Coordinates of C-alpha atoms and ligand atoms in Angstrom, one line a residue:
X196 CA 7.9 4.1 -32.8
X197 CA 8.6 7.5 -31.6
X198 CA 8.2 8.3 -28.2
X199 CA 5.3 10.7 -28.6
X200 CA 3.9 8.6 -30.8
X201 CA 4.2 5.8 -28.4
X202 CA 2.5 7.6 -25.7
X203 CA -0.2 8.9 -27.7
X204 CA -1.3 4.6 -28.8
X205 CA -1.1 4.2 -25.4
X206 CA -3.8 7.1 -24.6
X207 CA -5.8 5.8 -27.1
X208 CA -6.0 2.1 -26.1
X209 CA -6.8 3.1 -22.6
X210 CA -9.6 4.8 -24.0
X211 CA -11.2 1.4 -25.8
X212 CA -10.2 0.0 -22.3
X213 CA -12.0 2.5 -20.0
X214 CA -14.9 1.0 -22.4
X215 CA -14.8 -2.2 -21.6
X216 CA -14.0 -1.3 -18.3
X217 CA -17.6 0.8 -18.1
X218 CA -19.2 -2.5 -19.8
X219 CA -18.0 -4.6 -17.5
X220 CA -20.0 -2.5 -14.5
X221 CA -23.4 -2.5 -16.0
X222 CA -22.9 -6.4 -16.9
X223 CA -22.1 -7.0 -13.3
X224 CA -25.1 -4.7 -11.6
X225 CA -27.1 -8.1 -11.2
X226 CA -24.7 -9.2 -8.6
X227 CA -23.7 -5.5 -6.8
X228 CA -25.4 -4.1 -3.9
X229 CA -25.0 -7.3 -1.2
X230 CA -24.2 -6.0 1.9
X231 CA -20.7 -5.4 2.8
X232 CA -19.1 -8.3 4.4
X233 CA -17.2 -8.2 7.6
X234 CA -13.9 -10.0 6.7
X235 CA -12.6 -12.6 8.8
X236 CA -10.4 -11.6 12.0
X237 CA -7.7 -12.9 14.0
X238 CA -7.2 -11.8 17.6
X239 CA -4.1 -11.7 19.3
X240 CA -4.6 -13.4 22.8
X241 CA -2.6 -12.7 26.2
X242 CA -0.2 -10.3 23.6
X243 CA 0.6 -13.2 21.3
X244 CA -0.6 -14.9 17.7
X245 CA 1.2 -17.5 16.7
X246 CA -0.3 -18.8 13.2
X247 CA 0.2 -19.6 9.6
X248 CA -0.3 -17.1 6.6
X249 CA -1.1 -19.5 3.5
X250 CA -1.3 -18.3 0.4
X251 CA -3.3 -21.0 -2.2
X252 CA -5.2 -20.2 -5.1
X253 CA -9.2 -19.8 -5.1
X254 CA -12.0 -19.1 -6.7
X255 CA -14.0 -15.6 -5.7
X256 CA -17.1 -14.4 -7.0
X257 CA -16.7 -10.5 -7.9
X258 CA -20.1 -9.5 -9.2
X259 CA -20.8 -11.7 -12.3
X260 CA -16.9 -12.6 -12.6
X261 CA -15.3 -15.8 -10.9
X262 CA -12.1 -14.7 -10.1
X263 CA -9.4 -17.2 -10.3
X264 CA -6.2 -15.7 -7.8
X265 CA -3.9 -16.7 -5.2
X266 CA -5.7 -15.2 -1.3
X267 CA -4.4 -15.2 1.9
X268 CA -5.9 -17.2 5.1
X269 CA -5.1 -18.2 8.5
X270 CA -4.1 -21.4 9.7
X271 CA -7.1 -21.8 11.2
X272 CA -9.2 -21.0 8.1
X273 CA -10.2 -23.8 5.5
X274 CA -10.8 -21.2 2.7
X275 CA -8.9 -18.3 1.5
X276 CA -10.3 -14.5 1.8
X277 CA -10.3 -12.0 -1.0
X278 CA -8.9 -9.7 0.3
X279 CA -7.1 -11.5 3.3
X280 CA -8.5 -11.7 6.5
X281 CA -7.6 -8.9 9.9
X282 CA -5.0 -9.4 12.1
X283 CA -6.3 -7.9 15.6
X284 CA -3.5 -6.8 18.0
X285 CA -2.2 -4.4 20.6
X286 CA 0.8 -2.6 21.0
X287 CA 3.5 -4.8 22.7
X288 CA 2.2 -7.9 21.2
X289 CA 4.7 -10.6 19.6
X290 CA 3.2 -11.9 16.7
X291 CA 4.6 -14.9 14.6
X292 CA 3.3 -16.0 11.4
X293 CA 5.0 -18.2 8.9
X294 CA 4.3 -17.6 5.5
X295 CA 3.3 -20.8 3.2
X296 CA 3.1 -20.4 -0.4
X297 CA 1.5 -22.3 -2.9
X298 CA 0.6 -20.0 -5.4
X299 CA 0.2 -22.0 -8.8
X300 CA 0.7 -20.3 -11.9
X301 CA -2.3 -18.7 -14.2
X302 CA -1.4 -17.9 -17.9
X303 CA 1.9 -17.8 -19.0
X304 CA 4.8 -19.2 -17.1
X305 CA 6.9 -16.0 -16.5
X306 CA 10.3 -18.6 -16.6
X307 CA 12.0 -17.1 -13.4
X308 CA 15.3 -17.2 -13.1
X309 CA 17.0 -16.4 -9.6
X310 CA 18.7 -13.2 -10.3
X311 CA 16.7 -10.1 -9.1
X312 CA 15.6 -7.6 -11.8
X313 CA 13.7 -4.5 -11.9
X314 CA 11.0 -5.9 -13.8
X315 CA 8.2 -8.1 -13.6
X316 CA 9.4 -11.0 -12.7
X317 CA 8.9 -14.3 -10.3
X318 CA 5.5 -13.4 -10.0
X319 CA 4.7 -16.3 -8.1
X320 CA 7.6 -15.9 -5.5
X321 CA 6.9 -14.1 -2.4
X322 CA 7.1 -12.4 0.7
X323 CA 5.5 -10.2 3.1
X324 CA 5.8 -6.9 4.8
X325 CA 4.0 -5.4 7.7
X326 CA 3.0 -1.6 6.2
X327 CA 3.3 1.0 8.6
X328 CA 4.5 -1.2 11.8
X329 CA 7.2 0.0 13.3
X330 CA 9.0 -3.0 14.5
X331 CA 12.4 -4.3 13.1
X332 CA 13.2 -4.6 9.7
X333 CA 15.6 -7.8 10.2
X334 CA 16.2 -11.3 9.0
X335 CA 13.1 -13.2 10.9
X336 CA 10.9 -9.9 11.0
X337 CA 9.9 -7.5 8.8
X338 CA 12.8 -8.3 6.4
X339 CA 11.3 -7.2 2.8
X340 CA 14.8 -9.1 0.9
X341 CA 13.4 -12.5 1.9
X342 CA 11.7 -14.7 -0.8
X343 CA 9.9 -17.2 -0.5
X344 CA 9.4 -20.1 -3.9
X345 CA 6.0 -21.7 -4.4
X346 CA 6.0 -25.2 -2.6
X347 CA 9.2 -24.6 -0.4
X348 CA 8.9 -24.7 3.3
X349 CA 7.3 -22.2 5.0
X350 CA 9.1 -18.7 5.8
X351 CA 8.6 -17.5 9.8
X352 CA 8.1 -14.1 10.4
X353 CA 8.3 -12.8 14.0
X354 CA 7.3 -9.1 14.9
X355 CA 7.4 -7.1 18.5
X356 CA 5.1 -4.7 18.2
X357 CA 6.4 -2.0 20.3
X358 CA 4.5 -1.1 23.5
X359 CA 4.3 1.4 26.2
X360 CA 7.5 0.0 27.7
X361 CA 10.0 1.6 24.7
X362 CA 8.2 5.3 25.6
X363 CA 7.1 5.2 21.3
X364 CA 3.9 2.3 21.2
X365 CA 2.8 1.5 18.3
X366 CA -0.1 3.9 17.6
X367 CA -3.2 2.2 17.5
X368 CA -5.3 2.4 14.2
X369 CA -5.1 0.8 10.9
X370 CA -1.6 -0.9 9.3
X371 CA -1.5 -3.8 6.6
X372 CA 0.4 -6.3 4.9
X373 CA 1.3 -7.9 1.3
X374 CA 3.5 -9.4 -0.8
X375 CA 6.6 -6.9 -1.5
X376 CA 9.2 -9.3 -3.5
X377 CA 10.9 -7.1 -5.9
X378 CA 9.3 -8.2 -9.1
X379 CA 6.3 -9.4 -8.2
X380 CA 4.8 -7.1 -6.1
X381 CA 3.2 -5.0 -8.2
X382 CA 1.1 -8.3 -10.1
X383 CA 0.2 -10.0 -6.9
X384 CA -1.6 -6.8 -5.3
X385 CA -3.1 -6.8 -8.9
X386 CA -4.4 -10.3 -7.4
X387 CA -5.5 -8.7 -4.5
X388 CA -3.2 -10.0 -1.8
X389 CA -3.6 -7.8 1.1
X390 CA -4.9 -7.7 4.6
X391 CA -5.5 -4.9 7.2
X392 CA -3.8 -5.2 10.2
X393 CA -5.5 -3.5 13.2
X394 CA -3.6 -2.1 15.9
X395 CA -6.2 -1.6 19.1
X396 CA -5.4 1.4 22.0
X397 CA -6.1 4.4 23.4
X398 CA -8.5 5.7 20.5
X399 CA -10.4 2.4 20.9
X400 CA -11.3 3.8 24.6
X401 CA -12.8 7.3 23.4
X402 CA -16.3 7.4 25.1
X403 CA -18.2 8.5 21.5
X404 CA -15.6 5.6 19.8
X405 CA -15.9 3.0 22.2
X406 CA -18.8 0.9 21.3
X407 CA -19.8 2.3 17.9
X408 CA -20.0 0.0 14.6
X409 CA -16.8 -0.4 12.9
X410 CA -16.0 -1.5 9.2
X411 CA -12.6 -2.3 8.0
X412 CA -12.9 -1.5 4.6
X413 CA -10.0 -2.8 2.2
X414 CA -9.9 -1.3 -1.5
X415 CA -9.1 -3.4 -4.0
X416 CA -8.2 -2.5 -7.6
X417 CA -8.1 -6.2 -9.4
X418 CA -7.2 -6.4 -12.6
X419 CA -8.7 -9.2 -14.5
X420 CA -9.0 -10.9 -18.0
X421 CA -12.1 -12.5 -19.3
X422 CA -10.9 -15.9 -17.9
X423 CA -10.6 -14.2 -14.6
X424 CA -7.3 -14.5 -14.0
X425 CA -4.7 -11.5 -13.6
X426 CA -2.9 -11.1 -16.4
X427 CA 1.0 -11.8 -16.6
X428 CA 1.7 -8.6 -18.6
X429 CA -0.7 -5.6 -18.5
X430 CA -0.6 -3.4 -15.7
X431 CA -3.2 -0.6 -16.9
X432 CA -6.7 -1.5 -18.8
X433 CA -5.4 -1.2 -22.6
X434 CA -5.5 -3.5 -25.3
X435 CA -2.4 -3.0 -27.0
X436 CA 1.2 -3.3 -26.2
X437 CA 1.7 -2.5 -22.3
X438 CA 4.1 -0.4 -21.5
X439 CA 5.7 -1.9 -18.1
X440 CA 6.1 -5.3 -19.5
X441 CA 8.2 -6.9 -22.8
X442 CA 5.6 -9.0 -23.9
X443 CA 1.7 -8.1 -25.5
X444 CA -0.5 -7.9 -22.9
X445 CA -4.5 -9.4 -23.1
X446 CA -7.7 -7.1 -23.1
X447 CA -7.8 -6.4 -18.8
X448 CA -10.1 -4.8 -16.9
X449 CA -9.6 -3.5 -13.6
X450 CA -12.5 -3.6 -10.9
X451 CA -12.8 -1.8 -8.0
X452 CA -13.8 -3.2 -4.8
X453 CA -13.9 -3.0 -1.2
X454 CA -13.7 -6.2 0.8
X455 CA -13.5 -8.1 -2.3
X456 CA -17.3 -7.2 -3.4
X457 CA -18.4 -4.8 -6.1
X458 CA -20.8 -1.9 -5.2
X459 CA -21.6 -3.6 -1.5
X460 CA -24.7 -1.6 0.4
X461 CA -23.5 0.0 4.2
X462 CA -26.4 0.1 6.5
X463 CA -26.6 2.7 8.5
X464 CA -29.6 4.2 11.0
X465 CA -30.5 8.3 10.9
X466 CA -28.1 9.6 13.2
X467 CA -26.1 6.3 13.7
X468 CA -22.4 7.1 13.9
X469 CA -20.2 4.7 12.7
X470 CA -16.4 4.1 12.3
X471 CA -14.9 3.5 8.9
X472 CA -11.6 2.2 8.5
X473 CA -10.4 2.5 4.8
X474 CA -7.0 1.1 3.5
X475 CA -6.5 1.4 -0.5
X476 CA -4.6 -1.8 -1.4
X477 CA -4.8 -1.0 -5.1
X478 CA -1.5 -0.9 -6.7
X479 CA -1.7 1.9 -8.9
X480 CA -5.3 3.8 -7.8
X481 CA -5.9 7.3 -6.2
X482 CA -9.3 6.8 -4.1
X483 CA -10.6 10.6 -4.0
X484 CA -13.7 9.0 -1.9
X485 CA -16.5 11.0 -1.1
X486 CA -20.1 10.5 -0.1
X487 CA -23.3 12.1 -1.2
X488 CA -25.0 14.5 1.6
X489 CA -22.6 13.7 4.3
X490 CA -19.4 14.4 5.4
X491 CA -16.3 12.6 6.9
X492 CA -15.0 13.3 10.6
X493 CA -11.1 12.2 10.0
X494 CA -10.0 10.5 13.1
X495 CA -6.4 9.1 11.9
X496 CA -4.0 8.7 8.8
X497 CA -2.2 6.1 8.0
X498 CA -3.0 4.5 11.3
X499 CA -1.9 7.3 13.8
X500 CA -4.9 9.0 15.3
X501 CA -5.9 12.8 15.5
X502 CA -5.8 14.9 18.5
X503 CA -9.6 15.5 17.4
X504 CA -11.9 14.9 14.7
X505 CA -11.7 16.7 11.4
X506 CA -14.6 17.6 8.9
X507 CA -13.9 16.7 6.1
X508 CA -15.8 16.6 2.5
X509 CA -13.2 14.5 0.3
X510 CA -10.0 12.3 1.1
X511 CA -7.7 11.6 -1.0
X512 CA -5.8 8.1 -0.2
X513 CA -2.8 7.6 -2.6
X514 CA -2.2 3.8 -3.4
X515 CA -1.3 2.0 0.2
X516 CA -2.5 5.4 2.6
X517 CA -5.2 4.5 5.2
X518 CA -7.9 7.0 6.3
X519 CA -9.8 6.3 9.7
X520 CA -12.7 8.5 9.8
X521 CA -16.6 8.4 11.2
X522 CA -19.5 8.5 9.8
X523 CA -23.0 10.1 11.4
X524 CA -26.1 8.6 9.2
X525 CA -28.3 11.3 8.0
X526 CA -32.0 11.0 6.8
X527 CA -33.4 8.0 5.0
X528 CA -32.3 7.5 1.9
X529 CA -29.3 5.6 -0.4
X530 CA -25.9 7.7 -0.9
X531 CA -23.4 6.5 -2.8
X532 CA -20.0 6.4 -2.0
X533 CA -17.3 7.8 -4.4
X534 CA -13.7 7.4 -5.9
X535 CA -14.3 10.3 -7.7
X536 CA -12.2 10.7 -11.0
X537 CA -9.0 11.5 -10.5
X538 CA -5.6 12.8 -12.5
X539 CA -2.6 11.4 -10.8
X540 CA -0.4 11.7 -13.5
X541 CA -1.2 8.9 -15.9
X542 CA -0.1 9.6 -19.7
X543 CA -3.8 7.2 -20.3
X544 CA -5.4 10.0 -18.8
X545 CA -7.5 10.7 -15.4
X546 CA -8.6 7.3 -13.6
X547 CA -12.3 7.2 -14.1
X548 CA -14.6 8.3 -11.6
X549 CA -16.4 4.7 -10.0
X550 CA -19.3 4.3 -7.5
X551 CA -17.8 2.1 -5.1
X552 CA -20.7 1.7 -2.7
X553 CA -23.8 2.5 -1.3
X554 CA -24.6 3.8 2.5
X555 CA -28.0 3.2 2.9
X556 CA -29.4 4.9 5.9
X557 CA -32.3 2.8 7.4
X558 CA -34.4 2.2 10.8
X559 CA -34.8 3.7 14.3
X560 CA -33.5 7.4 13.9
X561 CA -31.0 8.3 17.2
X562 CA -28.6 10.7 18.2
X563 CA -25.0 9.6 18.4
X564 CA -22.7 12.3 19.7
X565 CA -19.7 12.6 17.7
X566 CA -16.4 13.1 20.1
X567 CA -14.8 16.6 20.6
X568 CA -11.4 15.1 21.6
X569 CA -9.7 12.2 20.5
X570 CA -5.9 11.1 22.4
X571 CA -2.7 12.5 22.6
X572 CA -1.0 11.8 19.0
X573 CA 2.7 11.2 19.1
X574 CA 5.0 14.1 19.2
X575 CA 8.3 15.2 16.4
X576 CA 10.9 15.0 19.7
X577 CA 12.5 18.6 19.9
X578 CA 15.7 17.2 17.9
X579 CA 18.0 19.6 15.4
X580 CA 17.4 17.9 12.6
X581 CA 21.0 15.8 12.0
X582 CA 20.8 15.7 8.2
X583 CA 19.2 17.2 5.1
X584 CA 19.1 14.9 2.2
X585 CA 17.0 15.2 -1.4
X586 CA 15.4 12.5 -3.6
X587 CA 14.7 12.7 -6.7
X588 CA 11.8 10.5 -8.4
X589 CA 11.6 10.3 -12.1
X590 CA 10.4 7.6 -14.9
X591 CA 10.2 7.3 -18.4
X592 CA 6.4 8.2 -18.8
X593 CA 4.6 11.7 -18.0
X594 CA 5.7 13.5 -20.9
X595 CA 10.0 12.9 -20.3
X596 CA 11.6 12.2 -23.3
X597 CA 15.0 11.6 -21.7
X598 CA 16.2 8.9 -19.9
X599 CA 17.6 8.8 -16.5
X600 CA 21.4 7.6 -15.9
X601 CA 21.2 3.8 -16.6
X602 CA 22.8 2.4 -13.5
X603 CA 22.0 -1.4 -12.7
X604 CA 24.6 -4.3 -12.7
X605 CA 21.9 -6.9 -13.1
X606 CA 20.5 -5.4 -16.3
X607 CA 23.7 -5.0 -17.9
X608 CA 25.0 -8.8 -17.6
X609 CA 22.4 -10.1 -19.8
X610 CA 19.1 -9.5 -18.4
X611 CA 16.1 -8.1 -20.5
X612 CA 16.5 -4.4 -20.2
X613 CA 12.6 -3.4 -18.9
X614 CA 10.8 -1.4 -21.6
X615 CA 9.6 1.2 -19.1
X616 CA 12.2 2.4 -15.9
X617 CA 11.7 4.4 -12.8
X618 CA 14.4 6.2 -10.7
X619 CA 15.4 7.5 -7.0
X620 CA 18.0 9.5 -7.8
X621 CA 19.0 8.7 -11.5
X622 CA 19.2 4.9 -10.1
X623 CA 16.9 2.0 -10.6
X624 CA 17.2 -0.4 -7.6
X625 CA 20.4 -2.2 -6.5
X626 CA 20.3 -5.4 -3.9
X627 CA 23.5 -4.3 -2.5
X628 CA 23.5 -0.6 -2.7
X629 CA 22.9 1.4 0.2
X630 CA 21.6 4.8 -1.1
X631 CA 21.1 6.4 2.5
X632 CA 22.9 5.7 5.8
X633 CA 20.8 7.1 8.8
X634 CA 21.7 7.4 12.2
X635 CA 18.6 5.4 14.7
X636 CA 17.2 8.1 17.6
X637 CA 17.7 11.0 15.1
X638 CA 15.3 13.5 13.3
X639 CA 15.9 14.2 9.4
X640 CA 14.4 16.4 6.8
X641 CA 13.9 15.2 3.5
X642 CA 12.3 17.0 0.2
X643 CA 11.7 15.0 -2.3
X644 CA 11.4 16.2 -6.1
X645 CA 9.3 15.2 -8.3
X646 CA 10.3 15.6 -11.8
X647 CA 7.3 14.1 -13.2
X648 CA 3.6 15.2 -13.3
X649 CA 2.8 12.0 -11.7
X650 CA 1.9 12.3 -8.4
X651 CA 4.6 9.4 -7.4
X652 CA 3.5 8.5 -3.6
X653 CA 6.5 8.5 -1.2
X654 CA 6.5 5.7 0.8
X655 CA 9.0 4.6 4.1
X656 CA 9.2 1.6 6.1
X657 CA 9.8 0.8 9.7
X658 CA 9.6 4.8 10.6
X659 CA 6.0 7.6 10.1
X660 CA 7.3 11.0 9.0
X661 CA 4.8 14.9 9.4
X662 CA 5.1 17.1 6.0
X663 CA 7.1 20.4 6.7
X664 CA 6.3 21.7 3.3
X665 CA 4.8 21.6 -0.2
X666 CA 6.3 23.5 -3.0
X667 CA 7.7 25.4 -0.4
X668 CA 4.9 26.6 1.6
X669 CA 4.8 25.2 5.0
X670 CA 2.1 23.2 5.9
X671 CA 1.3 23.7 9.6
X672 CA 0.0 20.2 9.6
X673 CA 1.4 18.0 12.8
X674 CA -0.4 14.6 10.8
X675 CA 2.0 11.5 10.6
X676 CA 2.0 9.8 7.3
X677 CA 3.7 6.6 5.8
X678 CA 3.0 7.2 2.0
X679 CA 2.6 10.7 0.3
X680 CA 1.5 11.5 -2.8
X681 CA 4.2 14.5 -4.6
X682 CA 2.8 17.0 -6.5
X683 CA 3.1 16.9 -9.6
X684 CA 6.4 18.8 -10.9
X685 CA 7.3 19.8 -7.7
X686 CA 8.4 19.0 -4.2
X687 CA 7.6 18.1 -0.6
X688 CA 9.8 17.9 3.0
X689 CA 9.6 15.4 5.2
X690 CA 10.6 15.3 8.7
X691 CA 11.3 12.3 10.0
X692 CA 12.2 10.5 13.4
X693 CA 14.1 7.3 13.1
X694 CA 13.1 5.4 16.6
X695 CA 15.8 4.8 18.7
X696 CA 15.5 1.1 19.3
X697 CA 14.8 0.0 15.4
X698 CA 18.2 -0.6 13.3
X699 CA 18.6 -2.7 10.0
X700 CA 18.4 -2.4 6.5
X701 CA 15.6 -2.0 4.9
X702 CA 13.3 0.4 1.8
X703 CA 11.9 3.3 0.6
X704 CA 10.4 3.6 -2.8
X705 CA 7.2 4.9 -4.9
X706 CA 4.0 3.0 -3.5
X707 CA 2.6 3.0 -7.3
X708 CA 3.7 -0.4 -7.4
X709 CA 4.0 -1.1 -11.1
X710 CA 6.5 1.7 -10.8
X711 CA 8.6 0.0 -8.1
X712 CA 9.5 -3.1 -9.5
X713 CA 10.3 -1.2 -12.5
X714 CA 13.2 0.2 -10.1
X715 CA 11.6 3.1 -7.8
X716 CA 12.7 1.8 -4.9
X717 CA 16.0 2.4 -2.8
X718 CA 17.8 1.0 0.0
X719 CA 18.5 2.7 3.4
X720 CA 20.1 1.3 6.3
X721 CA 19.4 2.7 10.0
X722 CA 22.6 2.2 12.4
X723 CA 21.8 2.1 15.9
X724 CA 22.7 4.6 18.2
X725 CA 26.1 5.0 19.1
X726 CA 27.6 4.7 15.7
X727 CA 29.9 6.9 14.3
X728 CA 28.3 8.2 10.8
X729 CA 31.6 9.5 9.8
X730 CA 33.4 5.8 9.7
X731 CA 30.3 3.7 10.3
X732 CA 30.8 -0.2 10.2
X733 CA 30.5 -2.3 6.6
X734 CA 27.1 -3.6 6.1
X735 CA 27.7 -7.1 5.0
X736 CA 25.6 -7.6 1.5
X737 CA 22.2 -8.9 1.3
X738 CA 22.4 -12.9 0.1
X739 CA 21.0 -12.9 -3.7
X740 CA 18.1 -15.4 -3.3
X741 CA 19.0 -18.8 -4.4
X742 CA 17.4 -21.5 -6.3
X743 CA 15.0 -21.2 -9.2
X744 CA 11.2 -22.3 -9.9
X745 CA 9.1 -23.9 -7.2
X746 CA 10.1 -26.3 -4.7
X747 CA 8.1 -28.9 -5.8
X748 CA 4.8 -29.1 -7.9
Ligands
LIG300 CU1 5.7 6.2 -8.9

């Protein structure tokens, strides 16, 4: 089939889809408009948690559907949470988990073998990274190489949060985790592994903040099959051929939730203010959220608070930003709360607009005052900026007809070749490659060029970064991000401070997830002060993971 021609099935079988998908809500209205749960929380105590994070499959109502996916819990949890439950800490905590997985199979057997490709892959191996944190990215902590087969003994994880002591603390807001084994990652958010991760501080002590209601609100796109399992092949609603994976894929569905419940009911009193936490775990979702007759007072992004509240009517969180905002409850009544329809980019076309929940504003009218200051946010340190570097992001969808240079060892010594690719630089991912050597306790502006009309979101670990410009034109904007969304066809700076006391080897890639396993990720490695960039030291190679298939059974 011709490429155009190609593209243009596609855009017709996500229309059937969309549908289904629009089926599938009025089916499911019987069991919509519960009020939104609390999920469960874990609470660091005397600045430690020491527990387990399990991963076991389970069964989870989701409006009329049971839901048949691997969840996360806590040791001291007997079932599993859809989506996983809040880890509660404070900056300068040491927090250990080990990670257990015995995630069983649904659908086909994907027949893993041990050698890492940019393609789906392994989908029930695993790992897990801490988004946003900015602790080391190491063997033993945040170490997103390490994979961990179903059934094998469990992986331990151990993260110091930085606190006041290192001069940088760990801002306190909102941060997550979920699974980020190359492969797999994109299938098992799909599944709806992720958990927020709150970080508690000075923004928890503002008078108007202090003692308000808060909801940690984690958004979910699932995308399910009418058994109610996640597919092993589709990664958009269609009902043809998908395009990121080799095999046909089944009729899917994708469902939008937040805490794991469709259409949930907010209660609110007139005048109540309340704090909303959002964090959009959906793999490959804009959330443009908005809500009827009121407006949002932005307190943080991407868990890194504001120097003062901002009004806001809409915000736009690309697939893994978080938006902290608050929320003053207006006269009685039922507003619903938007992901208004959105064009990132898709070749299937806008993502539909969905109501994803309903504030309803209820009781005892008050008068909450909203705060006029917020804390101090973290400061750009007065550095010249020690390197200017460009990245380019480009795949085989939005309208290219070419393809990128092929580079890849592991697809060329047999593997399947994946039908659809996405690059950094011309290059899908490489284990062993390191794309970009930074110098720790330096500043660095990056522009990244986007050579498609999606709006590819940037994405960094370990280290937050302020945008200098878009398309040129300077933003004035001193917010700290940890994903971006580009604009389409054009290009963005980044300015970025690499802490001084973090060093290792670790990612950066496009948070669309389907697109990263499909190779739009790239490798970085942050020496630590001292070194000399112009004959730096080797950087020994990152073991392969061994073994194949699970443990045991
Ligand atoms: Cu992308």
């Amino acid at each position: 089939m011709q490429r155009r021609e190609f593209l243009r099935s596609l855009g017709a079988t996500t229309a059937i889809a969309a549908g289904v998908q629009n089926l599938g809500v009025s089916m499911a209205m019987a069991r919509t408009g519960e009020p939104l749960r609390d999920l469960p929380e874990l609470r660091s105590q005397n600045g430690h948690v020491k527990t387990k994070l399990i991963i076991e499959n389970g069964k989870f109502q989701v409006g009329d559907r049971v839901l048949t996916v691997p969840a996360y819990r806590f040791e001291h949890m007997d079932t599993g949470s859809l989506p996983g439950p809040t880890l509660r800490i404070r900056p300068g905590d040491h927090v250990e988990w080990d990670l257990v997985n015995k995630m069983t199979p649904t659908g086909i057997p994907d027949g893993a073998s041990d050698e890492q490709k940019n393609m789906f892959q392994q989908l029930e191996y695993t790992n897990v990274h801490v988004h946003g944190m900015q602790v080391s990215p190491k063997p033993g902590a945040d170490n997103v190489y390490q994979v961990l087969r179903p059934f094998c003994p469990p992986e331990p994880y151990s993260y110091h949060v930085p606190g006041p002591d290192t001069g940088l603390p760990q801002p306190a807001g909102m941060f997550w985790y979920h699974p980020h084994k190359h492969g797999s990652t994109a299938h098992q958010a799909w599944e709806g592994l992720s958990g927020a991760i709150i970080v508690e501080g000075d923004i928890d002590e503002v008078p108007e903040i202090k003692n308000i209601r808060e909801r940690v609100i984690v958004l979910n796109g699932l995308l399910v099959n009418p058994a109610g399992e996640v597919p092993r092949a589709a990664i958009v609603p269609n009902a043809g051929f998908s395009p990121f994976s080799p095999i046909p894929s089944q009729p899917t569905d994708i469902i939008l939730t937040m805490n794991g419940q469709l259409r949930p009911v907010i209660d609110i009193r007139p005048g109540e203010v309340q704090r909303w936490r959002f964090l959009n775990a959906a793999p490959h979702r804009f959330f443009w959220l908005n809500l009827d007759g009121h407006d949002f007072y932005q307190i943080g992004q991407d868990g890194i608070p504001f120097a003062a509240p901002r009004p806001v009517k809409r915000i736009l969180m690309a697939p893994g930003n978080r938006a902290e905002f608050l929320v003053k409850g207006g006269e009685v009544g039922r507003y619903d709360l938007h992901a208004d329809q959105y064009e990132q980019g898709h070749p299937g076309g806008a993502r539909p607009g969905w109501v994803i929940g309903t504030m309803e504003v209820n009781g005892t009218i008050r008068d909450d005052p909203l705060p006029s200051k917020l804390v101090e946010p973290p400061k750009m340190p007065d550095l010249p900026i020690a390197n200017r570097r460009e990245i380019r992001f480009k795949g085989e969808i939005s309208g290219n007809e070419e393809k990128g240079e092929y580079v890849g060892s592991h697809d060329h010594s047999g593997g399947m070749r994946p039908p659809v690719q996405f690059y950094l630089d011309g290059k899908i991912f490489e284990l062993n490659r390191i794309d970009q050597k930074v110098l720790a306790g330096t500043v660095e502006e990056w522009t990244l060029i986007n050579e498609d009309v999606f709006q590819h979101p940037f994405h960094i670990h370990v280290n937050p970064f302020q945008v200098i410009d878009i398309n040129g034109q300077p933003t004035y904007d001193d917010s700290w991000w940890d994903v971006i969304a580009l604009p389409s066809k054009g290009r963005l700076t980044v300015r970025m401070y690499f802490r001084p006391d973090v060093d290792g080897k670790t990612v950066y890639h496009c948070h669309i997830l389907p697109h990263e396993d499909n190779g739009m990720m790239a490798n970085l490695y942050i020496f630590p002060p001292g070194t000399d960039m112009n004959n730096p030291p080797a950087i020994p190679d990152t073991p392969e993971p061994t073994g194949m298939g699970p443990c045991k059974v």
